[in-house]
Amino acid sequence: MTLMTSWVESSNNAETPFPLNNLPYGVFSTNALEPRCGVAIGDMILDLAALEETGVLELNEEPVFDVPYWNDLMDLGPEAWDTLRARLTELLKTDSPEQAAVAPHLIPMAEARMEMPIVVSEYTDFYAGKHHAMNVGTMFRGPENALPPNWLHIPIGYNGRASSVVVSGTDIIRPNGQTKAPDADMPSFGPCKRLDIELEMGAIVGTSSTLGQPITVAEADAMIFGYVLLNDWSARDIQAWEYQPLGPFQAKAFATSISPWIVTRAALEPFRTSTPELEKDLLPYLREPGPMLYDIDLTISIEPEGGSEEVLARTNYNQMYYSAAQQLAHHASSGCAMTTGDLLGSGTISGPKKDERGSLLELSWGGKEPITLQDGSTRSFLNDGDTMHLTGQAQGDGYRIGFGACSGKILPAVKYP
Ligand code: MN
């Protein structure tokens, strides 16, 4: 696969995150337009609601793009997803005979605001990065007991909150919560002191499964509509006090950010790769029938208030021990029904090296090794005013598949009680 060219000139270069090969889906609004579905091409957004209204794009009898979410399109199923991608490619490719009908509906990205791309029906977060689990486990339990006994057999997860999933650019209010210092008699309540990020990928489930009926890993893979970058903001001090025995609760419930563009499974096909070598055989229901991870370069950067952005870590999605398809199959293995709009967080993606760690908890080794920034200040965890950016891209031959940034700025905690 090489760069596919379009009559939208800004999409025809090796650097753009949004060439014709990508065609990621988002929801946007402008001063003149209500939130609606669009597709990114170069530095423009194609207004799909307008194309549908003028009859250039006919996918369904009832309109599906004049709404502020992609759930209606996802509900039409994988055949419709393929039809849409093929039709958009045809409309946007170089020398398309329909250029004149399409061109009036291109909006400069600079004039658009990005909105949440889907209605998140439910959100589940996993713990499926082995380097991350080893690092965190080593910090809390020592290297011998770092991995819990179930870790190599089950993609561990917890049910998170859909209500606090927000789109990139949304400010993050520092949570209040209950904590207890190891030597204190009583817990106390107040602003989180160890506010952190988790660099993750989010898989968006595009079709539903039936209550009571498990699915195979191959079926699970076919149910995934696309992927976004995901920041699973974490209150480490609150988590440390509350998490036993049922897992994280308020420490993860206050916010999860996602990037605004859904990069489809179809766009990522050339970048498929296998999960790393298994340490122990998986039970048959979790075995992968083929490569189901993707080679996606990821970065974390920090932008202090009034300062400039600097990279803290670089890693790759190919470091995960379990793929999203395995996580989805495991999720449905009990008979749990999965639904259109389900969001699965991969778990923190850390690589084996120190500068490949996907959270501040790991980068500062629990606060023991604070990070020094270019302005001379140090961070173990986040300060108010810090903006965190995640980026992701798959590098092809002369083109790249970008995700757009996943960013959020920390605001001070509210006064409570
Ligand atoms: Mn997480």
Coordinates of C-alpha atoms and ligand atoms in Angstrom, one line a residue:
M1 CA 0.0 0.0 0.0
T2 CA 1.3 3.5 -0.9
L3 CA -0.2 7.0 -0.7
M4 CA -3.6 7.2 -2.4
T5 CA -4.1 10.5 -4.1
S6 CA -7.1 12.9 -3.9
W7 CA -8.2 16.1 -5.6
V8 CA -8.1 17.6 -2.1
E9 CA -4.5 18.7 -2.5
S10 CA -3.6 19.0 1.3
S11 CA -4.1 15.2 1.6
N12 CA -1.4 14.3 -0.9
N13 CA 1.8 14.3 1.1
A14 CA 3.7 12.0 3.4
E15 CA 3.2 14.1 6.5
T16 CA -0.6 14.6 6.6
P17 CA -2.3 12.4 9.3
F18 CA -5.4 12.3 7.0
P19 CA -4.6 11.1 3.5
L20 CA -7.2 9.3 1.4
N21 CA -5.9 6.0 2.9
N22 CA -7.2 7.0 6.3
L23 CA -10.7 8.6 6.0
P24 CA -11.4 8.8 9.8
Y25 CA -14.9 9.6 11.1
G26 CA -15.8 12.3 13.5
V27 CA -18.5 14.7 14.6
F28 CA -18.0 18.4 14.1
S29 CA -19.8 21.7 14.3
T30 CA -19.1 25.3 13.1
N31 CA -20.6 28.6 13.8
A32 CA -23.1 27.9 11.1
L33 CA -23.5 24.1 11.3
E34 CA -25.1 22.0 14.1
P35 CA -23.0 19.0 15.1
R36 CA -23.0 16.3 12.4
C37 CA -20.9 13.5 10.9
G38 CA -17.9 14.2 8.9
V39 CA -14.8 12.6 7.5
A40 CA -11.2 14.1 7.6
I41 CA -9.3 14.5 4.4
G42 CA -6.0 16.6 4.5
D43 CA -6.8 19.8 6.4
M44 CA -10.5 19.6 5.5
I45 CA -13.6 17.9 6.8
L46 CA -16.2 16.6 4.4
D47 CA -19.7 17.3 5.6
L48 CA -21.5 14.0 5.2
A49 CA -24.9 15.3 6.3
A50 CA -24.8 17.8 3.5
L51 CA -23.7 15.1 1.0
E52 CA -26.5 12.9 2.1
E53 CA -29.1 15.7 1.8
T54 CA -28.0 16.5 -1.7
G55 CA -28.2 12.8 -2.7
V56 CA -24.5 12.4 -3.6
L57 CA -24.2 9.9 -0.7
E58 CA -27.1 7.4 -0.4
L59 CA -26.4 4.7 2.2
N60 CA -29.8 4.3 3.8
E61 CA -33.4 5.3 3.3
E62 CA -33.4 7.3 6.5
P63 CA -30.5 9.8 7.0
V64 CA -27.7 8.6 9.3
F65 CA -25.2 11.5 9.1
D66 CA -27.3 14.5 10.3
V67 CA -26.9 13.4 13.9
P68 CA -24.1 14.1 16.4
Y69 CA -22.9 10.5 16.6
W70 CA -21.8 7.6 14.4
N71 CA -24.0 5.0 16.3
D72 CA -26.7 5.0 13.5
L73 CA -24.1 4.3 10.8
M74 CA -22.5 1.6 13.0
D75 CA -25.9 -0.1 13.5
L76 CA -26.2 -0.6 9.7
G77 CA -23.5 -3.2 10.0
P78 CA -20.1 -4.1 8.5
E79 CA -21.4 -4.3 4.9
A80 CA -22.6 -0.7 5.1
W81 CA -19.2 0.3 6.7
D82 CA -17.4 -1.1 3.6
T83 CA -19.9 0.5 1.2
L84 CA -19.4 3.9 2.8
R85 CA -15.6 3.7 2.7
A86 CA -15.6 2.6 -0.9
R87 CA -18.0 5.4 -1.9
L88 CA -16.0 8.1 -0.1
T89 CA -12.8 6.8 -1.8
E90 CA -14.5 7.0 -5.1
L91 CA -15.8 10.6 -4.4
L92 CA -12.4 11.9 -3.2
K93 CA -9.9 10.2 -5.4
T94 CA -7.9 12.1 -8.1
D95 CA -10.0 12.7 -11.2
S96 CA -13.3 11.8 -9.5
P97 CA -16.1 12.8 -12.0
E98 CA -18.1 13.9 -8.9
Q99 CA -15.6 16.5 -7.6
A100 CA -17.8 19.4 -8.5
A101 CA -20.7 18.0 -6.4
V102 CA -18.5 17.2 -3.4
A103 CA -16.2 20.3 -3.2
P104 CA -18.8 22.8 -1.8
H105 CA -19.2 20.6 1.2
L106 CA -15.6 20.7 2.4
I107 CA -15.1 22.7 5.6
P108 CA -11.6 23.8 6.7
M109 CA -10.7 22.0 9.9
A110 CA -9.5 25.3 11.3
E111 CA -13.1 26.5 11.3
A112 CA -14.6 23.4 13.0
R113 CA -15.0 22.3 16.6
M114 CA -14.7 18.6 17.2
E115 CA -17.4 16.9 19.3
M116 CA -17.7 13.4 20.8
P117 CA -17.9 11.1 17.8
I118 CA -20.2 8.5 19.4
V119 CA -22.7 8.0 22.1
V120 CA -20.6 5.7 24.4
S121 CA -23.1 3.1 25.5
E122 CA -20.7 1.5 28.1
Y123 CA -17.0 1.8 28.9
T124 CA -14.7 -1.0 30.0
D125 CA -11.1 -0.6 30.8
F126 CA -8.5 -3.3 30.7
Y127 CA -5.0 -3.9 32.2
A128 CA -3.5 -5.8 29.3
G129 CA -0.1 -4.2 28.9
K130 CA 2.5 -6.6 30.4
H131 CA 5.3 -4.0 30.8
H132 CA 2.8 -1.7 32.6
A133 CA 1.5 -4.5 34.8
M134 CA 5.1 -5.6 35.7
N135 CA 6.1 -2.0 36.5
V136 CA 3.2 -1.2 38.7
G137 CA 3.2 -4.7 40.3
T138 CA 7.0 -4.4 41.0
M139 CA 6.4 -1.0 42.7
F140 CA 3.6 -2.3 45.0
R141 CA 4.5 -6.0 45.5
G142 CA 8.1 -6.5 44.4
P143 CA 9.3 -8.1 41.2
E144 CA 8.6 -11.7 42.3
N145 CA 4.8 -11.0 42.8
A146 CA 4.5 -8.3 40.2
L147 CA 2.0 -10.1 38.0
P148 CA -1.2 -11.4 39.7
P149 CA -1.6 -15.2 39.3
N150 CA -4.5 -14.7 36.8
W151 CA -2.7 -12.1 34.6
L152 CA -1.3 -14.5 32.0
H153 CA -4.6 -16.2 31.6
I154 CA -7.3 -13.4 31.6
P155 CA -7.3 -9.9 30.1
I156 CA -8.1 -8.2 33.5
G157 CA -10.6 -5.4 33.3
Y158 CA -13.2 -3.4 35.2
N159 CA -16.4 -1.7 34.2
G160 CA -15.8 2.0 33.9
R161 CA -18.2 5.0 33.4
A162 CA -19.6 6.0 30.1
S163 CA -20.9 9.3 31.5
S164 CA -17.5 10.8 31.9
V165 CA -15.9 9.9 28.6
V166 CA -15.1 13.3 26.9
V167 CA -13.6 14.4 23.6
S168 CA -10.1 15.8 23.3
G169 CA -9.9 19.4 24.3
T170 CA -12.3 19.1 27.3
D171 CA -10.8 20.4 30.5
I172 CA -10.2 17.9 33.3
I173 CA -11.2 19.0 36.8
R174 CA -8.9 17.6 39.5
P175 CA -11.0 15.1 41.4
N176 CA -11.7 15.2 45.1
G177 CA -11.6 11.9 47.0
Q178 CA -10.9 9.9 50.1
T179 CA -7.3 8.9 50.7
K180 CA -5.3 7.6 53.7
A181 CA -1.6 8.0 54.3
P182 CA -0.1 4.7 55.5
D183 CA 0.7 6.1 59.0
A184 CA -2.5 8.0 59.5
D185 CA -5.2 6.8 61.8
M186 CA -8.1 8.1 59.8
P187 CA -8.6 8.8 56.0
S188 CA -9.1 12.3 54.8
F189 CA -11.0 13.9 52.0
G190 CA -9.7 16.5 49.5
P191 CA -8.1 17.2 46.1
C192 CA -6.2 14.2 44.5
K193 CA -2.4 14.7 45.1
R194 CA -1.3 12.0 42.6
L195 CA -3.2 12.8 39.4
D196 CA -1.9 10.8 36.5
I197 CA -2.5 9.8 32.8
E198 CA -2.7 6.4 31.2
L199 CA -1.8 6.2 27.5
E200 CA -4.2 3.7 25.9
M201 CA -6.0 2.9 22.7
G202 CA -9.8 2.7 22.7
A203 CA -11.6 0.1 20.6
I204 CA -15.1 1.0 19.5
V205 CA -17.6 -1.8 19.2
G206 CA -19.8 -1.3 16.1
T207 CA -22.2 -4.2 16.3
S208 CA -24.1 -6.0 19.1
S209 CA -23.8 -9.5 20.5
T210 CA -26.7 -11.4 22.0
L211 CA -27.3 -11.7 25.8
G212 CA -26.3 -15.2 26.9
Q213 CA -24.2 -15.9 23.7
P214 CA -20.4 -15.8 23.7
I215 CA -18.4 -14.8 20.6
T216 CA -15.2 -16.1 19.1
V217 CA -12.1 -13.9 18.9
A218 CA -12.6 -13.7 15.1
E219 CA -16.2 -12.6 15.5
A220 CA -15.0 -10.1 18.1
D221 CA -12.5 -8.6 15.6
A222 CA -15.2 -8.2 13.0
M223 CA -17.4 -6.3 15.5
I224 CA -14.8 -3.6 16.0
F225 CA -15.7 -0.5 14.0
G226 CA -12.5 1.5 14.8
Y227 CA -9.9 2.8 17.2
V228 CA -9.2 6.1 19.0
L229 CA -6.5 7.3 21.4
L230 CA -7.6 7.1 25.0
N231 CA -6.4 8.8 28.1
D232 CA -7.6 7.0 31.2
W233 CA -7.0 9.8 33.8
S234 CA -6.2 8.2 37.1
A235 CA -6.2 9.4 40.8
R236 CA -3.4 7.2 42.2
D237 CA -3.8 8.1 45.8
I238 CA -7.6 7.6 45.8
Q239 CA -7.1 4.3 43.9
A240 CA -4.5 3.0 46.5
W241 CA -7.1 3.4 49.3
E242 CA -10.2 2.2 47.6
Y243 CA -9.2 -0.5 45.1
Q244 CA -9.3 -3.6 47.3
P245 CA -11.2 -5.9 46.9
L246 CA -13.3 -4.8 43.9
G247 CA -10.9 -2.7 41.8
P248 CA -10.8 1.0 40.9
F249 CA -14.0 3.1 41.4
Q250 CA -13.8 6.9 42.0
A251 CA -10.1 6.9 41.0
K252 CA -11.1 6.3 37.4
A253 CA -14.7 7.6 37.3
F254 CA -14.1 11.3 36.9
A255 CA -12.8 11.5 33.3
T256 CA -11.6 9.5 30.3
S257 CA -10.5 11.5 27.2
I258 CA -10.7 10.2 23.6
S259 CA -9.3 11.6 20.3
P260 CA -12.0 13.0 18.0
W261 CA -11.4 10.9 14.9
I262 CA -12.3 7.2 14.7
V263 CA -9.7 5.5 12.6
T264 CA -11.5 2.5 11.1
R265 CA -10.3 -1.1 11.2
A266 CA -10.2 -1.0 7.4
A267 CA -7.7 1.9 7.4
L268 CA -5.5 0.0 9.9
E269 CA -5.5 -3.3 7.9
P270 CA -1.9 -2.8 6.4
F271 CA -0.6 -2.4 10.0
R272 CA -1.9 -5.6 11.6
T273 CA 0.6 -7.4 13.7
S274 CA 0.6 -10.3 16.2
T275 CA 0.6 -10.0 19.9
P276 CA 4.0 -10.7 21.5
E277 CA 5.1 -14.2 22.3
L278 CA 2.9 -15.8 25.0
E279 CA 4.5 -16.8 28.3
K280 CA 1.8 -19.4 28.8
D281 CA -0.7 -21.0 26.5
L282 CA -4.1 -19.3 26.5
L283 CA -7.3 -21.2 26.9
P284 CA -8.8 -22.0 23.5
Y285 CA -11.5 -19.3 23.7
L286 CA -8.9 -16.6 23.9
R287 CA -6.4 -17.8 21.2
E288 CA -6.0 -15.5 18.3
P289 CA -6.8 -16.9 14.8
G290 CA -4.5 -14.3 13.2
P291 CA -2.7 -11.0 13.9
M292 CA -5.1 -8.7 15.7
L293 CA -2.8 -5.9 17.1
Y294 CA -1.6 -2.9 15.1
D295 CA 1.7 -1.2 14.7
I296 CA 0.9 2.3 15.9
D297 CA 3.5 4.7 17.2
L298 CA 2.3 6.6 20.3
T299 CA 3.7 9.6 22.2
I300 CA 2.9 11.3 25.5
S301 CA 3.8 15.0 25.8
I302 CA 3.3 17.6 28.5
E303 CA 2.6 21.3 28.1
P304 CA 2.9 23.2 31.4
E305 CA 0.9 26.4 31.8
G306 CA 2.5 29.1 29.6
G307 CA 5.3 26.7 28.6
S308 CA 6.1 24.7 25.5
E309 CA 5.2 21.1 24.7
E310 CA 7.8 18.4 25.3
V311 CA 7.7 14.6 24.8
L312 CA 7.8 12.4 27.9
A313 CA 7.5 9.0 26.4
R314 CA 7.3 7.1 23.1
T315 CA 5.8 3.6 22.8
N316 CA 3.8 1.4 20.4
Y317 CA 0.4 -0.3 20.5
N318 CA 2.2 -3.5 19.4
Q319 CA 3.4 -3.9 23.0
M320 CA 0.0 -5.1 24.3
Y321 CA -0.2 -8.7 25.5
Y322 CA -3.9 -9.0 24.6
S323 CA -5.6 -7.5 21.6
A324 CA -8.9 -5.7 21.7
A325 CA -10.5 -8.7 19.9
Q326 CA -9.4 -11.0 22.7
Q327 CA -10.6 -8.5 25.3
L328 CA -14.0 -8.3 23.6
A329 CA -14.3 -12.1 23.3
H330 CA -13.4 -12.4 27.0
H331 CA -16.0 -9.8 27.8
A332 CA -18.7 -11.7 26.1
S333 CA -17.5 -15.1 27.3
S334 CA -19.9 -15.1 30.2
G335 CA -22.8 -14.2 28.0
C336 CA -22.5 -10.5 28.7
A337 CA -24.2 -8.7 25.8
M338 CA -21.9 -6.2 24.0
T339 CA -23.6 -3.3 22.3
T340 CA -23.0 -0.7 19.5
G341 CA -21.1 2.1 21.0
D342 CA -19.2 0.1 23.6
L343 CA -15.8 1.5 24.3
L344 CA -12.9 -0.8 25.4
G345 CA -9.8 0.8 26.8
S346 CA -6.7 -1.3 26.0
G347 CA -4.9 -0.8 29.3
T348 CA -1.8 1.4 29.7
I349 CA 0.7 0.8 26.9
S350 CA 4.2 0.8 28.1
G351 CA 7.3 -0.6 26.3
P352 CA 10.3 -2.3 27.9
K353 CA 12.4 0.8 28.2
K354 CA 12.3 3.6 30.7
D355 CA 11.3 6.3 28.2
E356 CA 8.5 4.0 26.8
R357 CA 6.4 4.1 29.9
G358 CA 2.7 5.1 29.5
S359 CA 2.0 6.7 32.8
L360 CA 3.7 9.2 35.2
L361 CA 3.4 6.6 37.9
E362 CA 5.9 4.5 36.0
L363 CA 7.9 7.4 34.5
S364 CA 8.6 8.9 38.0
W365 CA 8.7 5.4 39.6
G366 CA 5.9 6.2 42.1
G367 CA 7.3 9.7 42.7
K368 CA 10.8 8.4 43.7
E369 CA 12.4 9.7 40.5
P370 CA 10.7 13.0 39.5
I371 CA 10.9 14.1 35.9
T372 CA 12.7 17.4 35.2
L373 CA 11.1 19.4 32.5
Q374 CA 12.8 21.9 30.1
D375 CA 11.7 24.8 32.2
G376 CA 13.5 23.3 35.2
S377 CA 10.4 22.3 37.1
T378 CA 9.8 18.7 38.1
R379 CA 6.8 16.4 37.9
S380 CA 6.0 13.2 39.7
F381 CA 2.3 13.7 39.0
L382 CA 0.3 16.4 37.3
N383 CA 0.0 20.1 38.3
D384 CA -3.0 22.3 37.8
G385 CA -2.5 24.0 34.5
D386 CA -0.7 21.1 32.8
T387 CA -2.0 20.1 29.4
M388 CA -1.3 16.5 28.4
H389 CA -1.3 15.4 24.8
L390 CA -1.3 11.8 23.4
T391 CA -0.6 11.3 19.7
G392 CA -0.7 8.2 17.5
Q393 CA 0.3 7.3 13.9
A394 CA 0.8 4.2 11.8
Q395 CA 3.7 4.7 9.4
G396 CA 3.1 3.4 5.9
D397 CA 5.2 3.5 2.7
G398 CA 5.1 7.3 1.9
Y399 CA 2.0 7.9 4.0
R400 CA 0.7 7.8 7.5
I401 CA -2.5 7.1 9.3
G402 CA -2.9 9.7 12.1
F403 CA -5.4 9.9 14.9
G404 CA -5.4 13.6 15.8
A405 CA -4.4 14.5 19.3
C406 CA -6.0 13.4 22.5
S407 CA -5.5 16.4 24.9
G408 CA -6.8 17.7 28.2
K409 CA -5.8 20.5 30.6
I410 CA -5.9 20.0 34.4
L411 CA -8.1 22.6 36.2
P412 CA -8.1 23.0 40.1
A413 CA -10.4 20.8 42.2
V414 CA -13.8 22.3 43.2
K415 CA -14.2 23.3 46.8
Y416 CA -16.1 20.5 48.5
P417 CA -17.6 19.9 51.0
Ligands
MN1 MN -6.5 2.2 32.4

